[in-house]
Amino acid sequence: MKLLSVVIPCYNSQDYMRDCIESLLPGREDVELLIVNDGSVDQTGTIADDYANKYPDMINVIHQRNGGHGEAVNTGIRHAMGLYFKVVDSDDWVDIRAYLKVLKTLRSFEEEELTVDMLISNFVYEKEGAKYKKVMRYDDVLPEGKIFRWKDIKDFRQSQYLMMHSIIYRTQLLRDSGLKLPKHTFYVDNLYVYQPLPFVKKIYYLNVDFYRYFIGREDQSVNENMMIKRIDQQIKVNKLMVEQVDLRLIDDVKLQRYMLHQLEIVTVISAIFLIRSGTKENLNKKKQLMIYIRNKDPEMYHNIRFGFLGHLINLPGWIGRRISVGAYKVSRKMIGFN
């Protein structure tokens, strides 16, 4: 069994996938790279096969009909032979020194016969043209140097939350959680992080800037115009998060609080882009989203609607909407996303 399986979802990635793959090669015999060619029509498949031929003991290529990012991750989970599982998108890469520290840490767990469900590390927003690169760190809320549980964490800041880039899951935990991401849907990384959390008992935080999250291509799903264009898919994922986990059944207070925090952030993102579009249709969708959450879980709705961020996205009238969008612009500049 490999120590770590890394799935690289690829769709028409010929221009940048090499940098991603090359950054992961130093993992050598400890790592399995699963390159999932998700119905590409450029040279992605050929490039992937060339790497597999060159590194047959490390790289496996899976060619499939286009199913979207989520289906590529599903395929990776089904085929993974590693004890732990990581997703690295084909336009991103990893810091090699941090990568080796991650592998050393995972190896120490295996040698000491310790079980960890989730390893968390930092990630860097590699925004094109930005002089200052924002790093999402967790050292102010998570213990370092030991395995811990949810009861040991502090409250996350408003702008701070776990993303796919910061997480390595135990592979069997993903399977046990029943995670199956929807096909042909963007923004499923939110569901990938969220749904397995109730199965996570033992956590480890490694304070290294491991994942490099590239932002800058106009066709990226997180580009503001693209998010507005695909807002129905963001809403779909938002609703799936509400449906897949009943927070009322979670006994661990700290875990419940964190998951509510994560859901609140995703809901605020949905609402802000619905407001940002400026159309009556999307303003009505924002209203309907909040009604949907209220009908599913009135207590969850109350916590989201009357929390700080909930007040921000529900300020009345066009002036209130302008304030909401203004706050989004400030946070975008501070955090570095989009």
CSV table of C-alpha atoms in Angstrom, one decimal:
chain,number,residue,atom,x,y,z
A,1,MET,CA,0.0,0.0,0.0
A,2,LYS,CA,1.2,3.5,-0.9
A,3,LEU,CA,1.4,6.1,1.9
A,4,LEU,CA,-0.4,8.8,-0.1
A,5,SER,CA,-2.7,8.8,-3.1
A,6,VAL,CA,-2.9,12.1,-5.0
A,7,VAL,CA,-5.6,12.5,-7.6
A,8,ILE,CA,-5.1,15.1,-10.3
A,9,PRO,CA,-8.3,15.9,-12.1
A,10,CYS,CA,-7.5,17.1,-15.6
A,11,TYR,CA,-9.7,18.6,-18.3
A,12,ASN,CA,-7.9,20.3,-21.2
A,13,SER,CA,-4.9,20.9,-18.9
A,14,GLN,CA,-2.1,20.6,-21.4
A,15,ASP,CA,-0.8,24.1,-20.8
A,16,TYR,CA,-0.2,23.8,-17.1
A,17,MET,CA,-0.5,20.1,-15.9
A,18,ARG,CA,3.3,19.5,-16.2
A,19,ASP,CA,4.1,21.9,-13.4
A,20,CYS,CA,1.6,20.2,-11.1
A,21,ILE,CA,2.9,16.7,-11.8
A,22,GLU,CA,6.6,17.7,-11.6
A,23,SER,CA,6.0,19.3,-8.1
A,24,LEU,CA,4.6,15.9,-6.9
A,25,LEU,CA,7.3,13.6,-8.3
A,26,PRO,CA,9.7,14.0,-5.3
A,27,GLY,CA,7.2,11.9,-3.3
A,28,ARG,CA,8.7,8.8,-5.1
A,29,GLU,CA,7.8,5.4,-3.8
A,30,ASP,CA,5.6,6.8,-1.0
A,31,VAL,CA,3.2,8.4,-3.4
A,32,GLU,CA,0.7,7.2,-6.0
A,33,LEU,CA,-0.3,9.8,-8.6
A,34,LEU,CA,-3.7,9.2,-10.2
A,35,ILE,CA,-4.1,11.4,-13.2
A,36,VAL,CA,-7.8,11.4,-14.2
A,37,ASN,CA,-8.2,12.6,-17.8
A,38,ASP,CA,-11.8,13.7,-17.7
A,39,GLY,CA,-12.7,13.7,-21.4
A,40,SER,CA,-10.1,16.2,-22.5
A,41,VAL,CA,-10.0,17.1,-26.2
A,42,ASP,CA,-6.5,18.5,-26.2
A,43,GLN,CA,-3.1,16.8,-25.5
A,44,THR,CA,-3.9,16.2,-21.8
A,45,GLY,CA,-4.3,12.4,-22.2
A,46,THR,CA,-1.1,12.1,-24.2
A,47,ILE,CA,0.9,14.1,-21.7
A,48,ALA,CA,-0.5,12.0,-18.8
A,49,ASP,CA,0.4,8.7,-20.6
A,50,ASP,CA,3.9,10.0,-21.3
A,51,TYR,CA,4.4,10.5,-17.5
A,52,ALA,CA,2.9,7.1,-16.7
A,53,ASN,CA,5.3,5.4,-19.1
A,54,LYS,CA,8.2,7.3,-17.6
A,55,TYR,CA,7.2,6.6,-13.9
A,56,PRO,CA,5.2,3.4,-14.1
A,57,ASP,CA,5.6,2.6,-10.4
A,58,MET,CA,4.3,5.9,-9.3
A,59,ILE,CA,1.8,7.2,-11.9
A,60,ASN,CA,-1.5,5.7,-13.1
A,61,VAL,CA,-3.7,7.4,-15.7
A,62,ILE,CA,-7.4,6.9,-15.9
A,63,HIS,CA,-9.2,8.1,-19.0
A,64,GLN,CA,-12.9,8.6,-18.7
A,65,ARG,CA,-15.8,10.4,-20.4
A,66,ASN,CA,-16.3,13.9,-19.2
A,67,GLY,CA,-18.1,14.0,-15.8
A,68,GLY,CA,-16.7,17.1,-14.3
A,69,HIS,CA,-14.4,17.8,-11.4
A,70,GLY,CA,-16.5,15.9,-8.8
A,71,GLU,CA,-16.6,12.7,-10.9
A,72,ALA,CA,-12.8,12.9,-11.4
A,73,VAL,CA,-12.4,13.0,-7.6
A,74,ASN,CA,-14.9,10.1,-7.3
A,75,THR,CA,-12.8,8.1,-9.7
A,76,GLY,CA,-9.7,8.9,-7.7
A,77,ILE,CA,-11.3,7.7,-4.4
A,78,ARG,CA,-12.5,4.4,-6.1
A,79,HIS,CA,-9.0,3.7,-7.5
A,80,ALA,CA,-6.8,5.0,-4.6
A,81,MET,CA,-4.4,2.5,-3.1
A,82,GLY,CA,-2.8,4.9,-0.6
A,83,LEU,CA,-3.5,5.1,3.1
A,84,TYR,CA,-4.2,8.8,2.8
A,85,PHE,CA,-5.8,10.8,0.0
A,86,LYS,CA,-5.2,14.3,-1.5
A,87,VAL,CA,-6.7,16.2,-4.4
A,88,VAL,CA,-4.4,18.6,-6.3
A,89,ASP,CA,-6.0,20.4,-9.2
A,90,SER,CA,-4.0,20.4,-12.4
A,91,ASP,CA,-3.4,24.2,-12.5
A,92,ASP,CA,-2.1,24.2,-8.9
A,93,TRP,CA,1.1,22.7,-7.4
A,94,VAL,CA,2.7,21.9,-4.1
A,95,ASP,CA,5.8,23.4,-2.3
A,96,ILE,CA,8.4,20.6,-2.4
A,97,ARG,CA,10.0,21.2,1.0
A,98,ALA,CA,6.6,21.3,2.7
A,99,TYR,CA,5.5,18.2,0.7
A,100,LEU,CA,8.5,16.2,2.0
A,101,LYS,CA,7.5,17.3,5.6
A,102,VAL,CA,4.0,16.2,5.0
A,103,LEU,CA,5.2,12.8,3.8
A,104,LYS,CA,7.6,12.5,6.8
A,105,THR,CA,4.7,13.2,9.1
A,106,LEU,CA,2.4,10.7,7.5
A,107,ARG,CA,5.2,8.1,7.6
A,108,SER,CA,5.7,8.7,11.3
A,109,PHE,CA,2.0,7.9,11.9
A,110,GLU,CA,2.4,4.6,10.1
A,111,GLU,CA,5.6,3.7,11.9
A,112,GLU,CA,4.1,4.4,15.3
A,113,GLU,CA,0.9,2.7,14.4
A,114,LEU,CA,-1.2,5.8,14.9
A,115,THR,CA,-4.4,6.5,13.1
A,116,VAL,CA,-5.1,10.1,11.9
A,117,ASP,CA,-8.3,10.9,10.0
A,118,MET,CA,-7.4,14.3,8.7
A,119,LEU,CA,-4.1,16.2,8.3
A,120,ILE,CA,-4.4,19.9,7.9
A,121,SER,CA,-1.8,22.2,6.4
A,122,ASN,CA,-1.6,25.8,5.1
A,123,PHE,CA,-2.2,26.9,1.5
A,124,VAL,CA,-1.1,30.0,-0.4
A,125,TYR,CA,-3.3,32.0,-2.8
A,126,GLU,CA,-1.0,32.3,-5.9
A,127,LYS,CA,-2.9,35.1,-7.5
A,128,GLU,CA,-1.6,36.2,-10.9
A,129,GLY,CA,0.0,39.7,-10.7
A,130,ALA,CA,-0.5,40.0,-6.9
A,131,LYS,CA,2.5,41.4,-5.0
A,132,TYR,CA,1.3,40.1,-1.7
A,133,LYS,CA,0.4,36.4,-1.5
A,134,LYS,CA,-2.1,35.6,1.2
A,135,VAL,CA,-1.5,32.5,3.2
A,136,MET,CA,-4.3,30.7,4.9
A,137,ARG,CA,-2.9,29.5,8.2
A,138,TYR,CA,-4.5,27.8,11.1
A,139,ASP,CA,-1.8,28.1,13.9
A,140,ASP,CA,-4.0,30.4,15.9
A,141,VAL,CA,-6.9,27.9,16.2
A,142,LEU,CA,-5.3,24.5,15.9
A,143,PRO,CA,-2.9,22.7,18.3
A,144,GLU,CA,0.5,21.9,16.8
A,145,GLY,CA,2.8,18.9,17.3
A,146,LYS,CA,0.2,16.5,18.5
A,147,ILE,CA,-2.9,14.5,17.4
A,148,PHE,CA,-6.0,16.3,18.7
A,149,ARG,CA,-9.8,16.2,18.6
A,150,TRP,CA,-12.5,18.7,17.8
A,151,LYS,CA,-12.8,19.6,21.5
A,152,ASP,CA,-9.3,21.0,21.4
A,153,ILE,CA,-9.8,23.6,18.6
A,154,LYS,CA,-10.5,27.3,19.1
A,155,ASP,CA,-13.1,29.2,17.2
A,156,PHE,CA,-12.2,30.0,13.6
A,157,ARG,CA,-12.2,33.6,12.4
A,158,GLN,CA,-14.9,34.8,10.1
A,159,SER,CA,-12.7,34.6,7.0
A,160,GLN,CA,-10.9,31.4,8.1
A,161,TYR,CA,-12.1,27.9,7.1
A,162,LEU,CA,-10.9,24.6,5.8
A,163,MET,CA,-10.7,24.2,2.0
A,164,MET,CA,-9.9,21.2,-0.1
A,165,HIS,CA,-6.4,22.7,-0.5
A,166,SER,CA,-5.7,22.4,3.2
A,167,ILE,CA,-6.9,18.9,3.8
A,168,ILE,CA,-5.5,15.3,3.5
A,169,TYR,CA,-8.1,12.7,4.5
A,170,ARG,CA,-7.6,9.1,5.4
A,171,THR,CA,-8.7,7.3,2.3
A,172,GLN,CA,-11.0,4.7,4.0
A,173,LEU,CA,-12.7,7.5,5.9
A,174,LEU,CA,-13.8,9.1,2.6
A,175,ARG,CA,-15.3,5.7,1.5
A,176,ASP,CA,-16.9,5.2,4.9
A,177,SER,CA,-18.5,8.6,4.8
A,178,GLY,CA,-20.4,7.7,1.6
A,179,LEU,CA,-19.1,10.7,-0.2
A,180,LYS,CA,-20.1,10.8,-3.8
A,181,LEU,CA,-19.7,14.2,-5.6
A,182,PRO,CA,-22.3,15.2,-8.2
A,183,LYS,CA,-21.3,15.0,-11.9
A,184,HIS,CA,-21.0,18.1,-14.1
A,185,THR,CA,-21.1,20.4,-11.1
A,186,PHE,CA,-18.6,23.1,-10.2
A,187,TYR,CA,-17.7,24.1,-6.5
A,188,VAL,CA,-18.0,20.5,-5.3
A,189,ASP,CA,-14.8,21.0,-3.3
A,190,ASN,CA,-17.1,22.6,-0.6
A,191,LEU,CA,-19.0,19.3,-0.3
A,192,TYR,CA,-15.8,17.3,-0.4
A,193,VAL,CA,-14.5,19.1,2.7
A,194,TYR,CA,-17.8,19.3,4.5
A,195,GLN,CA,-19.6,15.9,4.3
A,196,PRO,CA,-16.8,13.7,5.8
A,197,LEU,CA,-16.2,15.9,8.8
A,198,PRO,CA,-18.6,14.0,11.2
A,199,PHE,CA,-16.4,10.9,10.6
A,200,VAL,CA,-13.2,12.7,11.6
A,201,LYS,CA,-12.1,12.0,15.2
A,202,LYS,CA,-8.4,12.4,15.2
A,203,ILE,CA,-6.7,15.4,13.5
A,204,TYR,CA,-3.2,16.7,13.0
A,205,TYR,CA,-2.1,20.1,12.0
A,206,LEU,CA,1.2,20.6,10.2
A,207,ASN,CA,2.1,24.3,10.0
A,208,VAL,CA,3.7,24.4,6.5
A,209,ASP,CA,2.6,26.3,3.4
A,210,PHE,CA,2.0,23.1,1.4
A,211,TYR,CA,-0.6,23.8,-1.3
A,212,ARG,CA,-0.2,26.6,-3.9
A,213,TYR,CA,-3.6,27.6,-5.2
A,214,PHE,CA,-3.3,29.4,-8.5
A,215,ILE,CA,-5.9,32.2,-9.3
A,216,GLY,CA,-5.7,34.2,-12.5
A,217,ARG,CA,-7.1,32.4,-15.5
A,218,GLU,CA,-10.3,34.0,-16.9
A,219,ASP,CA,-11.9,30.6,-17.5
A,220,GLN,CA,-11.4,29.4,-13.9
A,221,SER,CA,-14.5,28.4,-12.0
A,222,VAL,CA,-13.6,30.9,-9.2
A,223,ASN,CA,-13.4,33.8,-11.5
A,224,GLU,CA,-16.1,36.3,-10.4
A,225,ASN,CA,-17.8,36.4,-13.8
A,226,MET,CA,-17.8,32.6,-14.0
A,227,MET,CA,-19.2,32.3,-10.5
A,228,ILE,CA,-22.1,34.6,-11.4
A,229,LYS,CA,-22.6,32.7,-14.7
A,230,ARG,CA,-22.6,29.3,-12.8
A,231,ILE,CA,-24.4,30.5,-9.7
A,232,ASP,CA,-27.1,27.7,-9.9
A,233,GLN,CA,-24.3,25.2,-9.4
A,234,GLN,CA,-23.0,27.1,-6.4
A,235,ILE,CA,-26.6,27.0,-5.0
A,236,LYS,CA,-26.9,23.3,-5.8
A,237,VAL,CA,-23.8,22.5,-3.7
A,238,ASN,CA,-25.0,24.8,-1.0
A,239,LYS,CA,-28.2,22.9,-0.7
A,240,LEU,CA,-26.4,19.5,-0.8
A,241,MET,CA,-24.4,20.6,2.2
A,242,VAL,CA,-27.6,21.3,4.0
A,243,GLU,CA,-29.1,18.0,3.0
A,244,GLN,CA,-26.1,15.6,3.4
A,245,VAL,CA,-25.4,16.4,7.1
A,246,ASP,CA,-28.0,17.0,9.8
A,247,LEU,CA,-26.2,19.2,12.2
A,248,ARG,CA,-28.8,18.5,14.9
A,249,LEU,CA,-27.5,14.9,15.1
A,250,ILE,CA,-23.9,15.9,15.8
A,251,ASP,CA,-23.1,15.6,19.5
A,252,ASP,CA,-19.7,17.2,19.5
A,253,VAL,CA,-20.4,20.9,20.2
A,254,LYS,CA,-17.1,22.1,18.7
A,255,LEU,CA,-17.6,20.1,15.5
A,256,GLN,CA,-21.2,21.3,15.2
A,257,ARG,CA,-20.1,24.9,15.6
A,258,TYR,CA,-17.3,24.6,13.1
A,259,MET,CA,-19.6,23.0,10.5
A,260,LEU,CA,-22.2,25.7,11.0
A,261,HIS,CA,-19.4,28.2,10.4
A,262,GLN,CA,-18.4,26.5,7.2
A,263,LEU,CA,-22.0,26.4,5.9
A,264,GLU,CA,-22.5,30.0,6.8
A,265,ILE,CA,-19.5,31.0,4.7
A,266,VAL,CA,-20.7,29.0,1.7
A,267,THR,CA,-24.2,30.5,2.0
A,268,VAL,CA,-22.8,34.0,2.2
A,269,ILE,CA,-20.7,33.4,-0.9
A,270,SER,CA,-23.9,32.2,-2.7
A,271,ALA,CA,-25.8,35.3,-1.5
A,272,ILE,CA,-23.1,37.8,-2.4
A,273,PHE,CA,-22.8,36.6,-6.0
A,274,LEU,CA,-26.6,36.5,-6.3
A,275,ILE,CA,-26.6,40.1,-5.1
A,276,ARG,CA,-23.6,41.0,-7.3
A,277,SER,CA,-25.3,39.8,-10.5
A,278,GLY,CA,-27.9,42.6,-9.9
A,279,THR,CA,-30.8,40.8,-11.5
A,280,LYS,CA,-34.3,40.4,-10.0
A,281,GLU,CA,-34.2,36.7,-10.8
A,282,ASN,CA,-31.1,36.2,-8.8
A,283,LEU,CA,-32.3,38.3,-5.9
A,284,ASN,CA,-35.3,36.1,-5.8
A,285,LYS,CA,-33.0,33.0,-5.8
A,286,LYS,CA,-31.2,34.4,-2.7
A,287,LYS,CA,-34.6,34.7,-1.0
A,288,GLN,CA,-35.5,31.2,-2.0
A,289,LEU,CA,-32.2,29.8,-0.7
A,290,MET,CA,-32.8,31.2,2.7
A,291,ILE,CA,-36.4,29.9,2.7
A,292,TYR,CA,-35.0,26.5,1.7
A,293,ILE,CA,-32.6,26.5,4.7
A,294,ARG,CA,-35.3,27.7,7.1
A,295,ASN,CA,-37.6,24.8,6.0
A,296,LYS,CA,-34.9,22.2,6.3
A,297,ASP,CA,-33.6,23.3,9.7
A,298,PRO,CA,-35.1,26.4,11.4
A,299,GLU,CA,-32.3,26.5,14.1
A,300,MET,CA,-29.6,26.4,11.4
A,301,TYR,CA,-31.5,29.2,9.5
A,302,HIS,CA,-31.7,31.3,12.6
A,303,ASN,CA,-27.9,31.0,13.3
A,304,ILE,CA,-27.0,31.8,9.7
A,305,ARG,CA,-29.6,34.6,9.2
A,306,PHE,CA,-28.9,36.4,12.4
A,307,GLY,CA,-25.2,35.9,12.6
A,308,PHE,CA,-22.8,38.7,11.7
A,309,LEU,CA,-22.4,37.5,8.0
A,310,GLY,CA,-26.2,36.9,7.8
A,311,HIS,CA,-26.9,40.4,8.8
A,312,LEU,CA,-24.4,41.6,6.2
A,313,ILE,CA,-26.1,39.9,3.2
A,314,ASN,CA,-29.6,40.8,4.3
A,315,LEU,CA,-29.3,44.6,4.6
A,316,PRO,CA,-32.5,46.1,3.2
A,317,GLY,CA,-32.9,47.9,-0.2
A,318,TRP,CA,-30.3,48.8,-2.8
A,319,ILE,CA,-28.2,50.7,-0.3
A,320,GLY,CA,-28.0,47.5,1.8
A,321,ARG,CA,-27.0,45.5,-1.2
A,322,ARG,CA,-24.3,48.0,-2.1
A,323,ILE,CA,-22.9,47.7,1.4
A,324,SER,CA,-22.9,43.9,1.2
A,325,VAL,CA,-21.0,44.0,-2.1
A,326,GLY,CA,-18.6,46.6,-0.7
A,327,ALA,CA,-17.8,44.3,2.2
A,328,TYR,CA,-17.2,41.5,-0.2
A,329,LYS,CA,-14.7,43.6,-2.2
A,330,VAL,CA,-12.8,44.5,1.0
A,331,SER,CA,-12.6,40.8,2.1
A,332,ARG,CA,-11.6,39.8,-1.4
A,333,LYS,CA,-8.7,42.2,-1.3
A,334,MET,CA,-7.7,41.2,2.2
A,335,ILE,CA,-7.9,37.4,1.6
A,336,GLY,CA,-6.9,37.4,-2.0
A,337,PHE,CA,-9.5,35.1,-3.4
A,338,ASN,CA,-11.1,35.5,-6.9
